[in-house]
Short mmCIF file of C-alpha atoms and ligand atoms in Angstrom, two decimals:
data_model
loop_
_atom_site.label_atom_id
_atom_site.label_comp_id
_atom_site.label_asym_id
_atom_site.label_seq_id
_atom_site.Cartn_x
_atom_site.Cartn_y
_atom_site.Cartn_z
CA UNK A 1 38.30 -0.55 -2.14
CA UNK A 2 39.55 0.78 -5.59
CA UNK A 3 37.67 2.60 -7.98
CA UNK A 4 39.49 0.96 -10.85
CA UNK A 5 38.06 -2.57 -10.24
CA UNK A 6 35.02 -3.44 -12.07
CA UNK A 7 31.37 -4.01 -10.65
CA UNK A 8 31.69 -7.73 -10.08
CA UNK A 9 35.01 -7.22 -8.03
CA UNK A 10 33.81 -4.86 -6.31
CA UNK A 11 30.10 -6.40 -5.18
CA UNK A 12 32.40 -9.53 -3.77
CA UNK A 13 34.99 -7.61 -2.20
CA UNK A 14 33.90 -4.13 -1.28
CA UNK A 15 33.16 -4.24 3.08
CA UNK A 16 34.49 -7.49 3.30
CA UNK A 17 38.71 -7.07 4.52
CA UNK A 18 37.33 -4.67 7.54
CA UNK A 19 35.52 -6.61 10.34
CA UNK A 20 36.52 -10.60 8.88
CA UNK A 21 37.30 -11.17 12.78
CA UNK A 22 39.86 -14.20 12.82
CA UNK A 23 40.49 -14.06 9.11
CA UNK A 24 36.40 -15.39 8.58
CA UNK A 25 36.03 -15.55 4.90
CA UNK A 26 33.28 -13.77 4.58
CA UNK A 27 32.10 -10.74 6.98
CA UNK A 28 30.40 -12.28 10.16
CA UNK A 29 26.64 -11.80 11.43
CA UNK A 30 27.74 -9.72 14.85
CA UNK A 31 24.50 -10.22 16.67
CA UNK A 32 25.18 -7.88 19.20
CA UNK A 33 23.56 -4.83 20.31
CA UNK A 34 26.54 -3.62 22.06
CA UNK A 35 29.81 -3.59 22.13
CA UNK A 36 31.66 -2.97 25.15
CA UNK A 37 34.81 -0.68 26.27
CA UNK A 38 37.41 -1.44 29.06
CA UNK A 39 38.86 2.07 28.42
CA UNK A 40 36.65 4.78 29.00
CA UNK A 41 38.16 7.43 27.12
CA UNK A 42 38.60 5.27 23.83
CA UNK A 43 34.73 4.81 24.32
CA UNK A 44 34.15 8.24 24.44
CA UNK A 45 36.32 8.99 21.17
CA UNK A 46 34.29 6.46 19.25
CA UNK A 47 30.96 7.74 20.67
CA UNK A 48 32.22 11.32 19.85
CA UNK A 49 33.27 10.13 16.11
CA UNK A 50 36.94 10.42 16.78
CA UNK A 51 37.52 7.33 16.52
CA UNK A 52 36.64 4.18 14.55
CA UNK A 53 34.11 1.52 16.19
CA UNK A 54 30.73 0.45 17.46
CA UNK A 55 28.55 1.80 20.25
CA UNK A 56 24.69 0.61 20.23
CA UNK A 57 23.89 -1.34 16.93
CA UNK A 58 20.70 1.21 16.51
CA UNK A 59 23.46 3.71 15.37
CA UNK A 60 26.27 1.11 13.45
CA UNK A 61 26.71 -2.54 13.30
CA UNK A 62 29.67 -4.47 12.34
CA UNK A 63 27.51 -6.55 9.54
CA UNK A 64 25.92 -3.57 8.88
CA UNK A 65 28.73 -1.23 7.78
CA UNK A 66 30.11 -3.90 5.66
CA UNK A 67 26.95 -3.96 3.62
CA UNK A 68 26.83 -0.08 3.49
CA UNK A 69 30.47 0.04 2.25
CA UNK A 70 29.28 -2.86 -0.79
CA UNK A 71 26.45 -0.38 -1.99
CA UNK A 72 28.73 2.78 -1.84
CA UNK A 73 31.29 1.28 -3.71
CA UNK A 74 29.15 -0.12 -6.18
CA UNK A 75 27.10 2.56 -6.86
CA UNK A 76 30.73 5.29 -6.53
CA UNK A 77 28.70 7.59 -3.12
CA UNK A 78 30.75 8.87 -0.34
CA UNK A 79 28.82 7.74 2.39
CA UNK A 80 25.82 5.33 2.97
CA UNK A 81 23.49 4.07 5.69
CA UNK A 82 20.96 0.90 5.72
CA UNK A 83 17.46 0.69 6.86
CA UNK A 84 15.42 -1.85 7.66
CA UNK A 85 13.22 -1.70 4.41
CA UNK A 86 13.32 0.38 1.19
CA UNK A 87 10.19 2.05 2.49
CA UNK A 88 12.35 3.18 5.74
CA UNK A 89 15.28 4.07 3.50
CA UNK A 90 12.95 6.45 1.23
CA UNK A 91 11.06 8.19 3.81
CA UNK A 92 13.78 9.08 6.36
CA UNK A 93 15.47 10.66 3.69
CA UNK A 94 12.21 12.46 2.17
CA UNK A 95 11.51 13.90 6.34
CA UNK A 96 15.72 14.56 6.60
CA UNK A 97 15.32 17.02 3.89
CA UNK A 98 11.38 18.21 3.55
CA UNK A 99 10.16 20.37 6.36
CA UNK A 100 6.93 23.13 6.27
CA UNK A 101 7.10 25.16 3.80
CA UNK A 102 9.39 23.24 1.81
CA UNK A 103 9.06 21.75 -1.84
CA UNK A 104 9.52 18.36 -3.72
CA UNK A 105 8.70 17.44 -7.03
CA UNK A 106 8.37 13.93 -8.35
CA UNK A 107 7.24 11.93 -11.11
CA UNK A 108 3.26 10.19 -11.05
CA UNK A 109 4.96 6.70 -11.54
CA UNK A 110 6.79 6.36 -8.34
CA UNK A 111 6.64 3.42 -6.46
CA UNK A 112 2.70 2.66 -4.33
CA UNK A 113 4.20 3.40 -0.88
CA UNK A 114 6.10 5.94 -2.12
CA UNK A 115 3.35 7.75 -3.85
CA UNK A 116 1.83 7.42 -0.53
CA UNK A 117 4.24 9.65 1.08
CA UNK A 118 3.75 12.18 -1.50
CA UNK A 119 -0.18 12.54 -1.66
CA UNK A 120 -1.01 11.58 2.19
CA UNK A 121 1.69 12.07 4.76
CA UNK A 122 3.79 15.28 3.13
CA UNK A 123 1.23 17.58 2.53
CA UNK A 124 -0.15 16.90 6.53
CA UNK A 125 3.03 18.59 7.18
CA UNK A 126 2.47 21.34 5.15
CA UNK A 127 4.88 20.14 2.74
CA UNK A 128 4.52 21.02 -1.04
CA UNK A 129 4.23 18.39 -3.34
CA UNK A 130 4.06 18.74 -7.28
CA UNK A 131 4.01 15.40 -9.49
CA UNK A 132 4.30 15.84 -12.53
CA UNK A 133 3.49 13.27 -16.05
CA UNK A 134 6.69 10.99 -15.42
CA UNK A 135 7.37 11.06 -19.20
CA UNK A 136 6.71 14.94 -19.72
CA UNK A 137 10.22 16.17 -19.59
CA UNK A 138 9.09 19.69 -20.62
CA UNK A 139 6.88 19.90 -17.95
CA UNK A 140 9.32 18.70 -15.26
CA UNK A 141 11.83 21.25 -15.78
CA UNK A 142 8.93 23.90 -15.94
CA UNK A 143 7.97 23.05 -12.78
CA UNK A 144 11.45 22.56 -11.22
CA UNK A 145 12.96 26.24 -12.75
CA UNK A 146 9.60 27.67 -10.82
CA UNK A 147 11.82 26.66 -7.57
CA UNK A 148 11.76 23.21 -5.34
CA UNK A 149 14.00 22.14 -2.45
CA UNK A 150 13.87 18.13 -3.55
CA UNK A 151 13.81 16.55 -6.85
CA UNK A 152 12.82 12.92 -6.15
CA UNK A 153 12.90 10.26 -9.42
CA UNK A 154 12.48 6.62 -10.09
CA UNK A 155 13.85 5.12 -13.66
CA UNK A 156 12.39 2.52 -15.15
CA UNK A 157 9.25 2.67 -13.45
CA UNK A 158 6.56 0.60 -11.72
CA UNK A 159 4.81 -1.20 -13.57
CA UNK A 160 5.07 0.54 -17.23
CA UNK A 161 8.89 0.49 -17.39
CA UNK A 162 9.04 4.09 -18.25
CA UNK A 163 11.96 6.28 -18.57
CA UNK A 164 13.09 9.38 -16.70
CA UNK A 165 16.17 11.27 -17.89
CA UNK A 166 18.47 11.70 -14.68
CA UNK A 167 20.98 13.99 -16.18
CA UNK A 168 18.72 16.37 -17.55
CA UNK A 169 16.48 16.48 -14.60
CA UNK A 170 19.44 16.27 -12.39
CA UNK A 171 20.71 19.64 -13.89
CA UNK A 172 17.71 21.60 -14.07
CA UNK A 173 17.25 20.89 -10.23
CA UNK A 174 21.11 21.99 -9.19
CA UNK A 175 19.96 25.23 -10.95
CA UNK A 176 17.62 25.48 -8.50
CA UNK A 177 19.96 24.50 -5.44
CA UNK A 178 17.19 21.51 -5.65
CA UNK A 179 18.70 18.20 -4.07
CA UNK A 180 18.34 15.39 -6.55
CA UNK A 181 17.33 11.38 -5.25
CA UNK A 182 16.49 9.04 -7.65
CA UNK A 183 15.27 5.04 -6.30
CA UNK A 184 17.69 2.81 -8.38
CA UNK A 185 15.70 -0.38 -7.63
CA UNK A 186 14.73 -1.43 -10.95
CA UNK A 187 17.95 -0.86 -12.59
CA UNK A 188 20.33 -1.99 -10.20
CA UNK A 189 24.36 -0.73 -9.94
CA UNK A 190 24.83 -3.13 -12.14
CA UNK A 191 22.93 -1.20 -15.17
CA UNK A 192 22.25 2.13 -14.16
CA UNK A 193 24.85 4.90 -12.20
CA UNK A 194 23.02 7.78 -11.23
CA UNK A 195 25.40 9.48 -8.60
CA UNK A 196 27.58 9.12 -12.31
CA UNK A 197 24.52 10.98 -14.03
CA UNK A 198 23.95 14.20 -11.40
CA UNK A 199 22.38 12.46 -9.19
CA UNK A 200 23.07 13.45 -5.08
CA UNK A 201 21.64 10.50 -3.78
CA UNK A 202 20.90 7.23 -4.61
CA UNK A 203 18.24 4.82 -2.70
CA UNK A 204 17.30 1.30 -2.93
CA UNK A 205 14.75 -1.68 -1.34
CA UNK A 206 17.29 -3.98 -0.88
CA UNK A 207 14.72 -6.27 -0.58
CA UNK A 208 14.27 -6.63 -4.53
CA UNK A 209 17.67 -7.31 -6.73
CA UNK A 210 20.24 -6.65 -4.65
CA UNK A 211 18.89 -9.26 -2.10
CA UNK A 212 17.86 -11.18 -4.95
CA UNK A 213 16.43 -14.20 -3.17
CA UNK A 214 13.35 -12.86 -1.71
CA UNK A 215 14.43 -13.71 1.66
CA UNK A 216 15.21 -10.48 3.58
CA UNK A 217 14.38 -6.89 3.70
CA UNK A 218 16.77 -4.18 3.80
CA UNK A 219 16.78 -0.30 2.48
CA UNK A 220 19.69 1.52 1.19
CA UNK A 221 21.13 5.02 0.78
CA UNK A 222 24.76 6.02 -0.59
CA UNK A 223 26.22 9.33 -2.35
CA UNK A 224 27.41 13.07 -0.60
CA UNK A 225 28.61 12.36 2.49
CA UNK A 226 27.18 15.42 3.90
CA UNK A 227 23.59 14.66 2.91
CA UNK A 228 24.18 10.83 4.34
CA UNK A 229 25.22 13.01 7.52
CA UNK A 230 21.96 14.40 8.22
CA UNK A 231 20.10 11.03 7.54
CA UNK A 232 21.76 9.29 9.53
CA UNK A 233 20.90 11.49 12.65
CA UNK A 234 17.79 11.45 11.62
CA UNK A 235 17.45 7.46 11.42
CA UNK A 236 19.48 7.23 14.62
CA UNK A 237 16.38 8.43 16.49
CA UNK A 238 13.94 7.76 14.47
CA UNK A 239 15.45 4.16 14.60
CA UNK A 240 14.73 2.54 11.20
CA UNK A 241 18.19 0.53 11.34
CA UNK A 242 18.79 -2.47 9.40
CA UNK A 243 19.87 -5.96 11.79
CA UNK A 244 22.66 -7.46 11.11
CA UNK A 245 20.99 -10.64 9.87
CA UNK A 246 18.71 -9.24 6.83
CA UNK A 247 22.20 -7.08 6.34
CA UNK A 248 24.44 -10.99 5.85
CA UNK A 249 22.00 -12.20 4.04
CA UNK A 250 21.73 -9.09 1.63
CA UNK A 251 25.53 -8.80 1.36
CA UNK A 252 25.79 -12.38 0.60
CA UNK A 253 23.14 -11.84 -2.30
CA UNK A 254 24.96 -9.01 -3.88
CA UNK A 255 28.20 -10.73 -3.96
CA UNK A 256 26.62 -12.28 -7.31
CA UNK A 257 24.74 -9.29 -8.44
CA UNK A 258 26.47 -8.70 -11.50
CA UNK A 259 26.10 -12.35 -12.49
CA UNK A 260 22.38 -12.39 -11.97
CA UNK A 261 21.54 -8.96 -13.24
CA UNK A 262 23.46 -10.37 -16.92
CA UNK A 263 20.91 -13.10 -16.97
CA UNK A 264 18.31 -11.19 -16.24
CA UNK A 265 19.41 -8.80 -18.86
CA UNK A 266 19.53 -11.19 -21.43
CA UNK A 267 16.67 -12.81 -20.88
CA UNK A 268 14.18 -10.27 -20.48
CA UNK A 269 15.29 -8.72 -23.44
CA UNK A 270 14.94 -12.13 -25.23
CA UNK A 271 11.06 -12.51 -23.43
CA UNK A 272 10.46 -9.37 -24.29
CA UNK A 273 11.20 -9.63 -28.47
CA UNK A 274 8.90 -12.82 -27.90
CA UNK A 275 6.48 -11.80 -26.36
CA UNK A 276 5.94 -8.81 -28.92
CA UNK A 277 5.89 -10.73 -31.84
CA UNK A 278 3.02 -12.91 -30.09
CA UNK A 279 -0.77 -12.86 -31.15
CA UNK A 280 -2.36 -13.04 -28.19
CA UNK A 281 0.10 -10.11 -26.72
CA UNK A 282 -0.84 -6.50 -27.28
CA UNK A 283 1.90 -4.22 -25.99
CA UNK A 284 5.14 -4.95 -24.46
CA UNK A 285 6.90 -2.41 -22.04
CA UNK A 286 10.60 -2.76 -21.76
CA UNK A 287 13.21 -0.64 -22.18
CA UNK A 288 15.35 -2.25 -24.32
CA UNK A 289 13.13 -2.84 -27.37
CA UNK A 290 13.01 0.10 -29.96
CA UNK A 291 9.15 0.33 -29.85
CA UNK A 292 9.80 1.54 -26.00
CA UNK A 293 9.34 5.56 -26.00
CA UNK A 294 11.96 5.58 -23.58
CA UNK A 295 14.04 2.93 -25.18
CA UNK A 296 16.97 6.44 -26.53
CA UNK A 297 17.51 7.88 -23.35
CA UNK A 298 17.37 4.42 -21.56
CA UNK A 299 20.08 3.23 -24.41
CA UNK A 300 21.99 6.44 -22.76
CA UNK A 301 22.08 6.19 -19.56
CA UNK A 302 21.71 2.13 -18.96
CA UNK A 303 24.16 -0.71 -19.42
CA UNK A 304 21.20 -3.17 -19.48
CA UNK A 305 17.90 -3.11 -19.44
CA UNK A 306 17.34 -4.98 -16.53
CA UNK A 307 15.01 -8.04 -15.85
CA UNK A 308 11.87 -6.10 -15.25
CA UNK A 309 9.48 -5.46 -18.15
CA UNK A 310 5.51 -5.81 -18.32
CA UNK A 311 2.96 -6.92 -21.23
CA UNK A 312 -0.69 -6.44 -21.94
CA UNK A 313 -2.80 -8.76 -23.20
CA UNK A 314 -5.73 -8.81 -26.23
CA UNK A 315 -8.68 -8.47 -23.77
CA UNK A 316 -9.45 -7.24 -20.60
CA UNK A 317 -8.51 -8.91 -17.26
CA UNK A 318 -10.50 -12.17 -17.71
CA UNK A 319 -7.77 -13.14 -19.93
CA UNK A 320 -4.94 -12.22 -17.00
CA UNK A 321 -6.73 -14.70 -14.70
CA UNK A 322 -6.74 -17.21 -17.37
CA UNK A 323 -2.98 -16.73 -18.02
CA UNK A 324 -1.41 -16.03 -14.31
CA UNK A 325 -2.77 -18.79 -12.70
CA UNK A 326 -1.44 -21.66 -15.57
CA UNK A 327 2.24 -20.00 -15.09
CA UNK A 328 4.14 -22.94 -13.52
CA UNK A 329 7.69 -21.33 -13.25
CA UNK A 330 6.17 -18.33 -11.43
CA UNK A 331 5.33 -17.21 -8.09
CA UNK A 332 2.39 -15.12 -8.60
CA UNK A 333 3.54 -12.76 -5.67
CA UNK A 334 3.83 -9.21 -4.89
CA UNK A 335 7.99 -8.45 -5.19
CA UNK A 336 10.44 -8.49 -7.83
CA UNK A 337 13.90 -9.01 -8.89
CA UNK A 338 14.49 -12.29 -7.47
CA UNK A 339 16.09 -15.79 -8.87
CA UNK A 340 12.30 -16.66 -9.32
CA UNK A 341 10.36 -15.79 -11.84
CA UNK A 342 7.14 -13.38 -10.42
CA UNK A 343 4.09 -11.80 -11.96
CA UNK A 344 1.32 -10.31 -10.85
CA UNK A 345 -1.25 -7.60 -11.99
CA UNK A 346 -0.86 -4.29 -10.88
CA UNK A 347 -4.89 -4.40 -10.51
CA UNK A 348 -3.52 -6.49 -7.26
CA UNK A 349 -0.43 -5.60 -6.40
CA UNK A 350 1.30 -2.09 -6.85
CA UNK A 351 -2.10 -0.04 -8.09
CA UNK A 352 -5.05 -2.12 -5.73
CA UNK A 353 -6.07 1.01 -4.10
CA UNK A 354 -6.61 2.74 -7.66
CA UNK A 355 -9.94 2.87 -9.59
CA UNK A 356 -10.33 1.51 -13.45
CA UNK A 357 -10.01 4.73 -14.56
CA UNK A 358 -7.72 6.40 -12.51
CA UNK A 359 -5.36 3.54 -13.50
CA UNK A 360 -5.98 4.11 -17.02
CA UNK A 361 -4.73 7.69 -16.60
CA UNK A 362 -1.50 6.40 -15.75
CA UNK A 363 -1.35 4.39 -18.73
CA UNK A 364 -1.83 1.00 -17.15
CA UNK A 365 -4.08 -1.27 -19.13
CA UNK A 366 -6.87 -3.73 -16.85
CA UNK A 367 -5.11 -6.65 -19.00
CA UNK A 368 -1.27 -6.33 -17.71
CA UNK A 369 0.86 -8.37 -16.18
CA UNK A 370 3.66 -7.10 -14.35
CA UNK A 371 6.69 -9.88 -15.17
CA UNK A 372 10.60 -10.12 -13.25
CA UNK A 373 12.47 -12.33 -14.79
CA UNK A 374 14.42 -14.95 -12.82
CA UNK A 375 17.59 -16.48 -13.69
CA UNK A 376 16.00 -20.04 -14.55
CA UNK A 377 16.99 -21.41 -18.25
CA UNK A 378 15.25 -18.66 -20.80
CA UNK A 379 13.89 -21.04 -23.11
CA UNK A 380 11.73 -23.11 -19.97
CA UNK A 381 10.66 -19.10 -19.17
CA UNK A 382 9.22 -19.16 -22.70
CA UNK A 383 7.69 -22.53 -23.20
CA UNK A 384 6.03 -21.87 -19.61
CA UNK A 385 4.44 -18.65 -21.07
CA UNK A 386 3.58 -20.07 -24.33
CA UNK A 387 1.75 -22.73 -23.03
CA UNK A 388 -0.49 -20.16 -20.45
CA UNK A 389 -1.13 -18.09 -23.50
CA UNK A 390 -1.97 -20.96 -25.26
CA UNK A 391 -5.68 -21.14 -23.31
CA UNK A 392 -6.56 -17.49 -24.86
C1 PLP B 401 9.78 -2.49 -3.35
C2 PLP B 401 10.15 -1.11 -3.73
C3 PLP B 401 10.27 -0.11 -2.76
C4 PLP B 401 9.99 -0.35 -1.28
O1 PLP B 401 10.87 -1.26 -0.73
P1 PLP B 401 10.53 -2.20 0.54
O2 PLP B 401 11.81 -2.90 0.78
O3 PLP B 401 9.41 -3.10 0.13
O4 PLP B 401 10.12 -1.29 1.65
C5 PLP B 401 10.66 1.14 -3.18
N1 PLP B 401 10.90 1.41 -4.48
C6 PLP B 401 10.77 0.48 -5.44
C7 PLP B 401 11.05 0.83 -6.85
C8 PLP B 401 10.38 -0.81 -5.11
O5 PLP B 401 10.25 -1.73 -6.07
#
């Protein structure tokens, strides 16, 4: 695929001219498990590497390697593997890379399950973890010059939207010899590069954006070919592979990634001036407004904002069950980035396990509402939310 074409050439086309068996138009579902050899020594060359193919569709699938060529291409890697969730794709690469006596630092804003990783599983292993106040850049390259083996970021984050300067980061950690990963979910190919900004890898839930339909699950990882290397042996055994049917149906989403993600764009950013010029609407967190304290470096490193933002209401959370429940034009449900609206409060969703307070340390207010825009028509979007804030 060439590197001069432009995203929305390359999310139709990248994967798709390799395994289009009988000139199929599109990249069929091989719903095999195996594939089989007549000649024994051309088996051994492809189960050796020496040679291309398929063995065992644990290890590489047809389907598969077409979507895993669309997300390399689009996001510029060298390599890249699927999984069969984000969640798989994040921690087989945390436990390729972290072993005892080892170090990561992160951010306090990543993703639930992957905070998870970071405050329950690591440490059993006797791996170090540091997180440090996403925002507090200053502090992040304090604690990454004082030595760490993994630098893992998320930008724009769950559910406050805030924003985490790659390249900086990115550098400070390579001064370290500090391997940098950063979870592109929220931002998408589409907006945000960060192999392009230092990053050396770059991982995804499939299952939100690229997807885009809420209909399958699927995890992604693309950038140094090396470092994809030693993930995929890990993932070969520890056998968190992605089927070829979540991978069609993925690969079919993304072919119109860059067409959704524009929408989206636009209209959250539209939703977003709207909302903050409401009464009844206290704070708005999204990017691409200039109130956002990470609205500079997100105007950096961001070609659009991206359809996620959230907003808190005048009042506590009495007024979120007032307002959720009267949305028509949204699923009140616990994933993003599809072609349907959803909302949801993080006080159910992303931060349940959290106290009151504990979520107030991370800057989440009782009263917000967590909102991914869809692509319906912008101006229903806004009568449907005027009319639920209307009974405040
Ligand atoms: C949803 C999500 C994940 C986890 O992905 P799954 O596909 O649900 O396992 C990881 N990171 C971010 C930012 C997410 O939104």
């Amino acid at each position: 695929m060439e590197k001069h074409l432009r995203k929305s050439t390359q999310a139709v086309w990248a994967g798709e001219d390799q395994f289009n068996a009988y000139g199929a138009a599109t990249t069929p579902i091989f719903n095999s498990v195996a594939f089989s050899y007549k000649d024994l020594d051309h088996w051994q060359d492809v189960a050796l590497g020496k040679a291309e193919g398929f063995i065992y569709s644990r290890n590489t699938n047809p389907t598969v390697r077409a979507l895993e060529e669309k997300i390399r291409v689009l996001e510029g890697g060298e390599a890249a593997i699927a999984f069969a969730t984000g969640m798989a794709a994040i921690s087989n690469t945390l436990f390729s890379f972290l072993h005892p006596g080892r170090k990561v630092i992160s951010i306090k804003d990543s993703y639930g399950g992957t905070s998870k990783i970071f405050l329950d599983f690591l440490p059993q292993y006797g791996i170090d973890v540091e997180l440090c106040d996403t925002t507090d850049h200053e502090q992040l390259e304090a604690a990454i010059a004082r030595g760490c083996d993994l630098l893992y970021l998320e930008t724009p984050t769950n559910p406050t939207l805030k924003v985490v300067d790659i390249a900086r980061l990115a550098s400070a950690a390579h001064a370290v010899g500090a391997i940098v990963v950063v979870d592109n979910t929220f931002a998408t190919p589409i907006n945000q590069s960060p192999l392009t900004l230092g990053a050396d890898l770059v991982v995804h839930s499939a299952t939100k954006f690229l997807c885009g339909h809420s209909d399958a699950m699927g995890g992604l990882l693309t950038g140094k070919a090396a470092l994809i290397q030693k993930v995929y042996q890990f993932r070969e055994i520890n056998g968190a592979s992605l089927q070829a049917d979540p991978a069609y149906m993925i690969a079919r989403g993304m072919k119109t990634l860059e067409l959704r993600i524009e929408r989206q764009n636009a209209s959250a950013m539209q939703i977003a001036l709207w909302l903050e010029a409401h009464p009844k609407v206290k704070q708005v967190f999204y990017p691409g407004l200039a109130s956002h304290p990470g609205h500079r470096v997100a105007s950096l490193q961001m070609r659009g904002f991206g359809g996620m933002m959230s907003f808190s209401l005048d009042g506590g959370f009495d007024k979120v069950q007032k307002v959720l429940p009267a949305l028509k034009l949204t699923h009140l449900a616990a994933s993003l980035g599809s072609v349907s609206t959803l909302a949801g409060p993080p006080r159910t969703t992303s931060h349940v396990e959290l106290t009151e307070e504990q979520r107030a340390l991370l800057g989440i207010p009782e009263s917000l509402i967590r909102y991914s825009v869809g692509i319906e028509n912008v101006e229903d979007l806004i009568a449907d939310l005027d009319q639920a804030l209307a009974l405040i």
